[in-house]
Short mmCIF file of C-alpha atoms in Angstrom, two decimals:
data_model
loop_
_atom_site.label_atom_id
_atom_site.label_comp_id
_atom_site.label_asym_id
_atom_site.label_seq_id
_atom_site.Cartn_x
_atom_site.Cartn_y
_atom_site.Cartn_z
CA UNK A 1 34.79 15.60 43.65
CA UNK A 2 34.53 16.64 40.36
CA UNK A 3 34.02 20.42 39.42
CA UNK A 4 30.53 19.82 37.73
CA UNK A 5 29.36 17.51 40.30
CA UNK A 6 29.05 19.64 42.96
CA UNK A 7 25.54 20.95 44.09
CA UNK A 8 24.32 23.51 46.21
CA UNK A 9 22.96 20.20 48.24
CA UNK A 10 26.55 19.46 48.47
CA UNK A 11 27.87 22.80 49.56
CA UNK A 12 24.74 23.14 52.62
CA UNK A 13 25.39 19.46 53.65
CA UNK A 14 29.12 20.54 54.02
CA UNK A 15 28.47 24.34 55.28
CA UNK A 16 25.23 22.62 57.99
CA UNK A 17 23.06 25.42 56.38
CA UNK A 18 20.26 25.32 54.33
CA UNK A 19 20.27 25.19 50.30
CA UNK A 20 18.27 28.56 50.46
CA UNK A 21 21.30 29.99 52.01
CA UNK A 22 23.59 28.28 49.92
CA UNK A 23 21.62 30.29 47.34
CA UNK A 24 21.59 33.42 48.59
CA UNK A 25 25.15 33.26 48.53
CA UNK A 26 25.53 32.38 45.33
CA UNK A 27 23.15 34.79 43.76
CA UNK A 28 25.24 37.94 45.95
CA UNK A 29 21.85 38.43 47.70
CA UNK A 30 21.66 39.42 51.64
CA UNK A 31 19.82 37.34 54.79
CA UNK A 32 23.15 35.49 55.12
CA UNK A 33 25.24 36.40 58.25
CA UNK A 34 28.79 37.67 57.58
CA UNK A 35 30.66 34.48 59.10
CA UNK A 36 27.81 31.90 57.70
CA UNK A 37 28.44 33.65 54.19
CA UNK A 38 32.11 33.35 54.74
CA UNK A 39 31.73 29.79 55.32
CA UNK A 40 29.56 28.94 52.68
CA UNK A 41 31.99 30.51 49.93
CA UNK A 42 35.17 29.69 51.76
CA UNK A 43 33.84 25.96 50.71
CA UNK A 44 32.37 26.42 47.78
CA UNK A 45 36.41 27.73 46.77
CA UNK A 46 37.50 24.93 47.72
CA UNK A 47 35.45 22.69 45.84
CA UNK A 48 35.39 24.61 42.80
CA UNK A 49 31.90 25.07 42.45
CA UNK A 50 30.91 27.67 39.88
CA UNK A 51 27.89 28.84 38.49
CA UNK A 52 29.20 30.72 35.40
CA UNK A 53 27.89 29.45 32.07
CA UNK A 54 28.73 32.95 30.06
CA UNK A 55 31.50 34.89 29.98
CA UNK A 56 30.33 37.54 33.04
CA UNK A 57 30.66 34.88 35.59
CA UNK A 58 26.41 34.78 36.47
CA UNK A 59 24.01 32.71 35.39
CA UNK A 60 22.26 33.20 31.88
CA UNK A 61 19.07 34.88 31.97
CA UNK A 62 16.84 31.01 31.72
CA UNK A 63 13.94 30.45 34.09
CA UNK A 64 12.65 26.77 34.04
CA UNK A 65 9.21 25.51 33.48
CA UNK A 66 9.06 22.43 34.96
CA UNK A 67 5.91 20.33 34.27
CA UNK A 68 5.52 17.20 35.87
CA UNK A 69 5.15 13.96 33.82
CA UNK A 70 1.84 12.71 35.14
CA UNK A 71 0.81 15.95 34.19
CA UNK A 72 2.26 15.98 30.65
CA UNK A 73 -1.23 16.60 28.99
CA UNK A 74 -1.26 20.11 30.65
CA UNK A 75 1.27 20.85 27.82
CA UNK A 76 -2.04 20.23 25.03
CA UNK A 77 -4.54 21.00 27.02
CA UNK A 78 -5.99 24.16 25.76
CA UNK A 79 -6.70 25.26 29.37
CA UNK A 80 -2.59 24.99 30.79
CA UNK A 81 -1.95 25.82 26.75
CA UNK A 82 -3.01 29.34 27.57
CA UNK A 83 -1.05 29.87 30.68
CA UNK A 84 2.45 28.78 29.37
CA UNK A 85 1.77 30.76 26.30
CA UNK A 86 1.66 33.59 28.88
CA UNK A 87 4.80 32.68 30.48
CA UNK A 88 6.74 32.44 27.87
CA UNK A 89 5.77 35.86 26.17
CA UNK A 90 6.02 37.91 29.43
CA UNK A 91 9.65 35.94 29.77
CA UNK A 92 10.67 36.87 26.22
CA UNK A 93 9.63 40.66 27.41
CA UNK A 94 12.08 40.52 30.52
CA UNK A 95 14.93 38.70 28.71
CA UNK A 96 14.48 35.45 29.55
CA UNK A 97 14.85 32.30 28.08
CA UNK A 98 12.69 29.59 29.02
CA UNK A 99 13.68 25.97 29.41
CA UNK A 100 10.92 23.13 29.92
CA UNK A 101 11.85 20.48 32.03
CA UNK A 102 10.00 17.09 32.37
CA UNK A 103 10.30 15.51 35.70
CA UNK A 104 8.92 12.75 38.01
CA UNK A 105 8.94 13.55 41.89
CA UNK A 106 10.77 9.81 42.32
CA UNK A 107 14.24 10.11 44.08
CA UNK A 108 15.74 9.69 41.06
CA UNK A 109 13.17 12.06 38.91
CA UNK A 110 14.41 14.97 41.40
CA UNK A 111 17.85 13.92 41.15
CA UNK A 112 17.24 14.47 37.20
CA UNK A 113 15.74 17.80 37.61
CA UNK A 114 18.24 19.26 39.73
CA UNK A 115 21.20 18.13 37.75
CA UNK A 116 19.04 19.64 34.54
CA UNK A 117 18.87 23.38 36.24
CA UNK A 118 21.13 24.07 39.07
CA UNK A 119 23.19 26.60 38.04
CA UNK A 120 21.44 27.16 34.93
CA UNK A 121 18.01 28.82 36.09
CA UNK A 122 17.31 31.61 38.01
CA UNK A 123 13.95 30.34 39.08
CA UNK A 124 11.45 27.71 38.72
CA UNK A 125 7.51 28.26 37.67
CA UNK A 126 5.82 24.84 38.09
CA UNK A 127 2.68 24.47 35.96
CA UNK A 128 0.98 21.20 37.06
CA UNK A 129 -2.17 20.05 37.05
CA UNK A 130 -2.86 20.76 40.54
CA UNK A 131 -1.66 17.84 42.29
CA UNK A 132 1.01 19.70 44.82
CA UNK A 133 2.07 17.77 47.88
CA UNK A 134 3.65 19.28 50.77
CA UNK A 135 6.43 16.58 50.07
CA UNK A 136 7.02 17.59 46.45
CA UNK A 137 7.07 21.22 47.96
CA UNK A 138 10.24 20.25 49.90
CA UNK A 139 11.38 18.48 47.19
CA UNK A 140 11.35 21.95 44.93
CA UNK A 141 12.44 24.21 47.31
CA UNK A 142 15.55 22.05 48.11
CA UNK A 143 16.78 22.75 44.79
CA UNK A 144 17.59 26.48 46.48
CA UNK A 145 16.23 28.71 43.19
CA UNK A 146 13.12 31.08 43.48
CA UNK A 147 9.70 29.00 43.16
CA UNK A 148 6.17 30.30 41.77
CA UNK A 149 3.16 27.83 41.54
CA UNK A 150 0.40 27.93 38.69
CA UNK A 151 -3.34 26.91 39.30
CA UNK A 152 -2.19 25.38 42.26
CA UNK A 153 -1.13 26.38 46.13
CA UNK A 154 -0.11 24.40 49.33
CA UNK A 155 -1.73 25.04 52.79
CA UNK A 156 0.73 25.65 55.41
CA UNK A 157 3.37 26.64 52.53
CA UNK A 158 4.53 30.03 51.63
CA UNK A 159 5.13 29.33 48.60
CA UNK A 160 4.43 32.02 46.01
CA UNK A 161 1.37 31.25 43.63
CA UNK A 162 -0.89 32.03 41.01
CA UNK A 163 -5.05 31.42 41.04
CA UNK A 164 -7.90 32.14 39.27
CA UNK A 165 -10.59 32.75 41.55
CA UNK A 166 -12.00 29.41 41.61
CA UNK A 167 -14.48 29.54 44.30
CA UNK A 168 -15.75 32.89 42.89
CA UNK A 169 -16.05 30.93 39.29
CA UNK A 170 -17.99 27.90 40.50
CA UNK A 171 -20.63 30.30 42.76
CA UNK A 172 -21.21 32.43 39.68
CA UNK A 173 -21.76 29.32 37.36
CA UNK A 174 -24.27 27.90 40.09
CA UNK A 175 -26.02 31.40 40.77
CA UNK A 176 -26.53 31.85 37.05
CA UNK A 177 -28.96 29.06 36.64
CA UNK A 178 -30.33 29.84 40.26
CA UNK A 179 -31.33 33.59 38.80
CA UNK A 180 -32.91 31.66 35.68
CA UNK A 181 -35.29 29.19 38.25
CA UNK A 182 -33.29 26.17 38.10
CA UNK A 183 -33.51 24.07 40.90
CA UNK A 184 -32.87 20.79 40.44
CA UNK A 185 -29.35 21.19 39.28
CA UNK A 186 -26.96 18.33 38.78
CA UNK A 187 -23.39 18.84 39.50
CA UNK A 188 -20.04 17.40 37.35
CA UNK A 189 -17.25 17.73 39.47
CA UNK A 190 -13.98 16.64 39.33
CA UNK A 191 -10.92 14.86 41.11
CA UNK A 192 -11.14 15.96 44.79
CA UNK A 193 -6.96 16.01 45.04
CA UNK A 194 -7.00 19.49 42.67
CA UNK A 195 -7.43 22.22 44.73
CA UNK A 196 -8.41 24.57 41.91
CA UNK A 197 -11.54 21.80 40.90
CA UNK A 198 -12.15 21.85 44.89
CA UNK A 199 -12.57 24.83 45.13
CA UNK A 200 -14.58 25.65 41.92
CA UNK A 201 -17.11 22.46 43.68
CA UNK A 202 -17.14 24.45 47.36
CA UNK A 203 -18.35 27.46 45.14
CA UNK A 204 -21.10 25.96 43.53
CA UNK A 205 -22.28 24.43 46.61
CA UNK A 206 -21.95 28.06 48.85
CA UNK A 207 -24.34 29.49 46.35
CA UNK A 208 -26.95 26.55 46.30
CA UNK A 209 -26.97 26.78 49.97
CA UNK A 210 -27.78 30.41 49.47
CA UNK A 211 -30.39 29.75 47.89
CA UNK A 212 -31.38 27.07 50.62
CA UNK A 213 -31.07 24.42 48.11
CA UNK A 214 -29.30 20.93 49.04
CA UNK A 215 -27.74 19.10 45.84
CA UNK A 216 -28.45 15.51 46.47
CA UNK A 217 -25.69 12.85 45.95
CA UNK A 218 -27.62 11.52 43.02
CA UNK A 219 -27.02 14.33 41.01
CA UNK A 220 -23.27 14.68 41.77
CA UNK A 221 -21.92 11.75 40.04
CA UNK A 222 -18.55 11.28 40.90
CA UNK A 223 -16.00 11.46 37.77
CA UNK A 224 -14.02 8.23 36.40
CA UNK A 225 -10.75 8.52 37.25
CA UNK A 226 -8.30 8.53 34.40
CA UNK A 227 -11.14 8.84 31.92
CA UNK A 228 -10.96 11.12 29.29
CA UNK A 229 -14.54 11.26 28.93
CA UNK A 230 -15.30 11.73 32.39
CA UNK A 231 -17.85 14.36 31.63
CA UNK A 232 -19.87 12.39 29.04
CA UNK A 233 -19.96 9.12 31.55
CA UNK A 234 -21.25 11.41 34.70
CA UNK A 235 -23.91 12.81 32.72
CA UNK A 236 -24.72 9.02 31.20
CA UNK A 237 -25.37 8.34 35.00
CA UNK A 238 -27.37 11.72 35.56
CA UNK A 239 -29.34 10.66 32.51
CA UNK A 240 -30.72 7.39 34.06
CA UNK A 241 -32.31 9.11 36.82
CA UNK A 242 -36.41 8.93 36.76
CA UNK A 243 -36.15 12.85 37.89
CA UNK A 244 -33.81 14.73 35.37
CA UNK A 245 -32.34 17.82 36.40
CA UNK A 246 -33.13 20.85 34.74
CA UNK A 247 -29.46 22.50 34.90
CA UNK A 248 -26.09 21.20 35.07
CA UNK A 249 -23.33 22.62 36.60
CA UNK A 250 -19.70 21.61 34.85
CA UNK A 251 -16.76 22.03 36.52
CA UNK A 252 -14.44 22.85 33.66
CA UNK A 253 -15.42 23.18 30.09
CA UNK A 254 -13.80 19.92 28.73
CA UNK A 255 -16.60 18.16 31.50
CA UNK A 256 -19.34 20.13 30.03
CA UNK A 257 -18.80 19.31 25.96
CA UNK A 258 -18.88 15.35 27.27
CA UNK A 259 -22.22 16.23 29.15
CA UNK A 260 -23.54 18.01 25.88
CA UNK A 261 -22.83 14.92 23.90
CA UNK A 262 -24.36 12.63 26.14
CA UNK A 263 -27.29 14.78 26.82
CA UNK A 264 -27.91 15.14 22.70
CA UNK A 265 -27.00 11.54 22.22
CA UNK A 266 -30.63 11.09 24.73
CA UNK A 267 -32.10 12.71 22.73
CA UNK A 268 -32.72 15.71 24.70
CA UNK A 269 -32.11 19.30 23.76
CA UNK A 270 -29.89 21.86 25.49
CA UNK A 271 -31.27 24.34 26.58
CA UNK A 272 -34.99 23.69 26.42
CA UNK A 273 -34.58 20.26 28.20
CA UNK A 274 -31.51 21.05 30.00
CA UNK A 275 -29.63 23.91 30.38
CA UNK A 276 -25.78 23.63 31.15
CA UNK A 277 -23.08 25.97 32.21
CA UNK A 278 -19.74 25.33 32.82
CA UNK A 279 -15.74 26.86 33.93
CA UNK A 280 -12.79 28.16 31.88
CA UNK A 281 -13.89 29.56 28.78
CA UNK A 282 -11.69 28.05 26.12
CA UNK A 283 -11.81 28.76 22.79
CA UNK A 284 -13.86 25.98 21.88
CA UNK A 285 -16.75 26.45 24.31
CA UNK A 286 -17.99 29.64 21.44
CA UNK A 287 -18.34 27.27 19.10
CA UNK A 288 -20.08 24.19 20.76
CA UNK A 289 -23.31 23.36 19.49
CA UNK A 290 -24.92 25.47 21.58
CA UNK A 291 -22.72 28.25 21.89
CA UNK A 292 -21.34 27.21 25.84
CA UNK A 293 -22.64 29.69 29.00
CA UNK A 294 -19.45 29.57 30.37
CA UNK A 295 -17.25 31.63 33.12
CA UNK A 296 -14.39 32.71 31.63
CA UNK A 297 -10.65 32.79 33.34
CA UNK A 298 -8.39 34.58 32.25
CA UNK A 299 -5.73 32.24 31.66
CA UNK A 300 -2.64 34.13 29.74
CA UNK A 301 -2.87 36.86 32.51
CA UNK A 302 -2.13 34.20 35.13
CA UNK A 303 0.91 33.02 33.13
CA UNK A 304 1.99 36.80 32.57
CA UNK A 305 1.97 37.21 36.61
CA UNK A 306 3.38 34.29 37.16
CA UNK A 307 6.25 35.15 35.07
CA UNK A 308 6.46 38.91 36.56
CA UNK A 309 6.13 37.58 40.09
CA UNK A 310 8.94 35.17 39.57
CA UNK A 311 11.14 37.93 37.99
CA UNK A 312 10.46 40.10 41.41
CA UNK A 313 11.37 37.09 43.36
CA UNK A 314 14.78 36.88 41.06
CA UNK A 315 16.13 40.85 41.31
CA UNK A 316 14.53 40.64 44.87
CA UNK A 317 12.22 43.55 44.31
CA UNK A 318 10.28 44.48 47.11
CA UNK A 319 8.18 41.90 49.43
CA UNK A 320 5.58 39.81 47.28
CA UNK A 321 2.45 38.36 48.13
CA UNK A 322 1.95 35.24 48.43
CA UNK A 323 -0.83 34.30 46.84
CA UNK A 324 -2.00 36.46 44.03
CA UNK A 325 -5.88 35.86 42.33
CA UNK A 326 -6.83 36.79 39.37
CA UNK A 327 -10.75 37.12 38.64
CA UNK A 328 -13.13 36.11 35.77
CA UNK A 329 -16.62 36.78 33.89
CA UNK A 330 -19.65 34.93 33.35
CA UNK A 331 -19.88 34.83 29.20
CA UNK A 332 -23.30 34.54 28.34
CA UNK A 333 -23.64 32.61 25.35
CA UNK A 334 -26.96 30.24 24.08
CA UNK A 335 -26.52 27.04 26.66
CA UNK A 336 -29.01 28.16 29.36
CA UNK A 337 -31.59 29.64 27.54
CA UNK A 338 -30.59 33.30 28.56
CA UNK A 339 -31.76 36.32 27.02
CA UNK A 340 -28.74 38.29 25.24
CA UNK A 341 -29.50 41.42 27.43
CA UNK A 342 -30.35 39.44 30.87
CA UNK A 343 -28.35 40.11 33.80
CA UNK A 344 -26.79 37.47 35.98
CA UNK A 345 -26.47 38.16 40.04
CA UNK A 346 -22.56 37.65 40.27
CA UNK A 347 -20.74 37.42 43.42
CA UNK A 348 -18.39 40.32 44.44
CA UNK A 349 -14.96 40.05 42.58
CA UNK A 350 -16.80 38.56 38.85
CA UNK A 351 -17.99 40.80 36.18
CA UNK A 352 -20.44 39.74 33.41
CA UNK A 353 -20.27 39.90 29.74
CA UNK A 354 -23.14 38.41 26.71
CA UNK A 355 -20.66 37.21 23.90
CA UNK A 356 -22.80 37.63 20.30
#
């Protein structure tokens, strides 16, 4: 077998161990036992396998983003746009280089990726859109390098991971136009297989029934999947309704400017015929026409942790939590009808703040 074929996969098929052994090994790192560890590098001499790439025998100081290619619009989306920006400042800050890697979670997609960064990363941070599997979990793990999550965790999985509070952000958004006497209230979800849009949903819902009010289906239009203008074609169906709701709930901010359009486009006004406020915050929601009610997450700080967390995980400093949230604000803007100096009930954890 050639020198630069051989994989950790390779050396734990041939040592019976598991590639997160294999790695501690290689990375000098204890939880090994003295004969396994023998083992492992008594045949990892003997094929040749090396992970030097400089001249002082260790790895280079690279982490890998890995972004699925399903997901590839996280890369331009202003939302995911935020949170690699994060993680590759904080990385530049520690002395890392970051390589992006595109992959598909086929056989031969995995194959790809772990030819790409075995022995060339020191860990992975995975920034998809949400759509984790316990399978592609394996999948990850088996390529025997430290692993953080973004936006996205797996049940059953201690996997390390980054949120924003989502069911904290969809409650707020849902309370605020409660507090303002809303009560028929139409709901834009999203895809039920992302756990952070789930979650947002379960939110919005908890506070309703709070309130002791029941959202009817009829006014939670399911979204189009695949559509980029799911937002505008749920509120098109909202719209058709002989009882229009007062408020609307958006899940994420890119749902809400396709509800605004289609609202306007009826000739209604926003927000003396219906008021609308929405997740996430980008930097367009300030300069919608209204100015977007909006709750804001804080999306380069999740990218910074995510980038320190994985760091810990590489010089193995100290135990780290496994899941780590990070908490938002309602920004009060012109989209509800608010008063500038009104104040919002917000559930424990969110903070409030009236952008001018």
């Amino acid at each position: 077998m050639a020198k630069q074929r051989v994989s950790m996969r390779d050396i734990a098929r041939l040592a019976n161990v598991s590639v997160s052994a294999v790695s501690l090994v290689v990375r000098d790192k204890p939880g090994v036992a003295p004969e396994t560890r023998e083992r492992i590098q008594r045949i990892m001499a003997q094929l040749g396998y090396t992970t030097s790439t400089g001249s002082n025998g260790e790895k280079p100081m690279t982490i890998g983003l890995m972004i699925e290619r399903s997901s590839m619009p996280v890369i331009f989306d202003v939302f995911y746009g935020d949170i690699i920006r994060g993680i590759q400042s904080e990385a530049r800050r520690l002395g890392y280089q970051v390589l992006l890697h595109i992959f598909d979670r086929e056989a031969e997609g995995m194959e790809s990726l772990r030819a790409s960064v075995e022995g060339k990363v020191r860990g992975l941070v995975i920034a998809n859109d949400g759509d984790i599997t316990p399978e592609l979990v394996v999948q990850l793990e088996s390529i025997g390098v430290p692993l953080v999550l973004v936006e996205s965790y797996v049940p059953g999985h201690r996997l390390p991971c980054i949120l924003g509070d989502n069911f904290t952000a969809g409650y707020t958004a849902m309370r605020h136009l409660l507090d303002l006497g809303h009560r028929r209230i139409a709901v834009l979800g999203g895809p039920r297989k992302y756990s952070s849009l789930t979650d947002r949903l379960k939110g919005c819902l908890a506070a309703a029934a709070e309130a002791g009010l029941l959202i009817p289906a009829e006014l939670m239009p399911p979204p189009v999947h695949g559509h980029p203008q799911k937002g505008y074609l749920q509120m098109r169906e909202v719209l058709q309704l002989a009882q229009l709701p007062t408020g609307v709930v958006a899940i994420s901010d890119k749902t809400a400017f396709g509800a605004m359009e289609a609202i306007k486009e009826a000739g209604l006004r926003i927000p003396h015929d219906i008021a609308i406020v929405s997740i996430d915050d980008v930097d367009e929601s300030a300069y919608a026409r209204p100015p977007l009610t909006t709750v804001h997450i804080p999306r380069l700080e999740m990218g910074t942790l995510a980038m320190q967390k994985l760091h810990r995980l590489i010089t193995n400093d100290a135990e780290i939590p496994v899941k780590s949230v990070v908490y938002g604000e309602l920004v009060v803007r012109e989209s509800c009808g608010a008063a500038s100096g009104s104040q919002t009930s917000i559930a424990p954890g969110a903070r409030l703040s009236h952008a001018k």
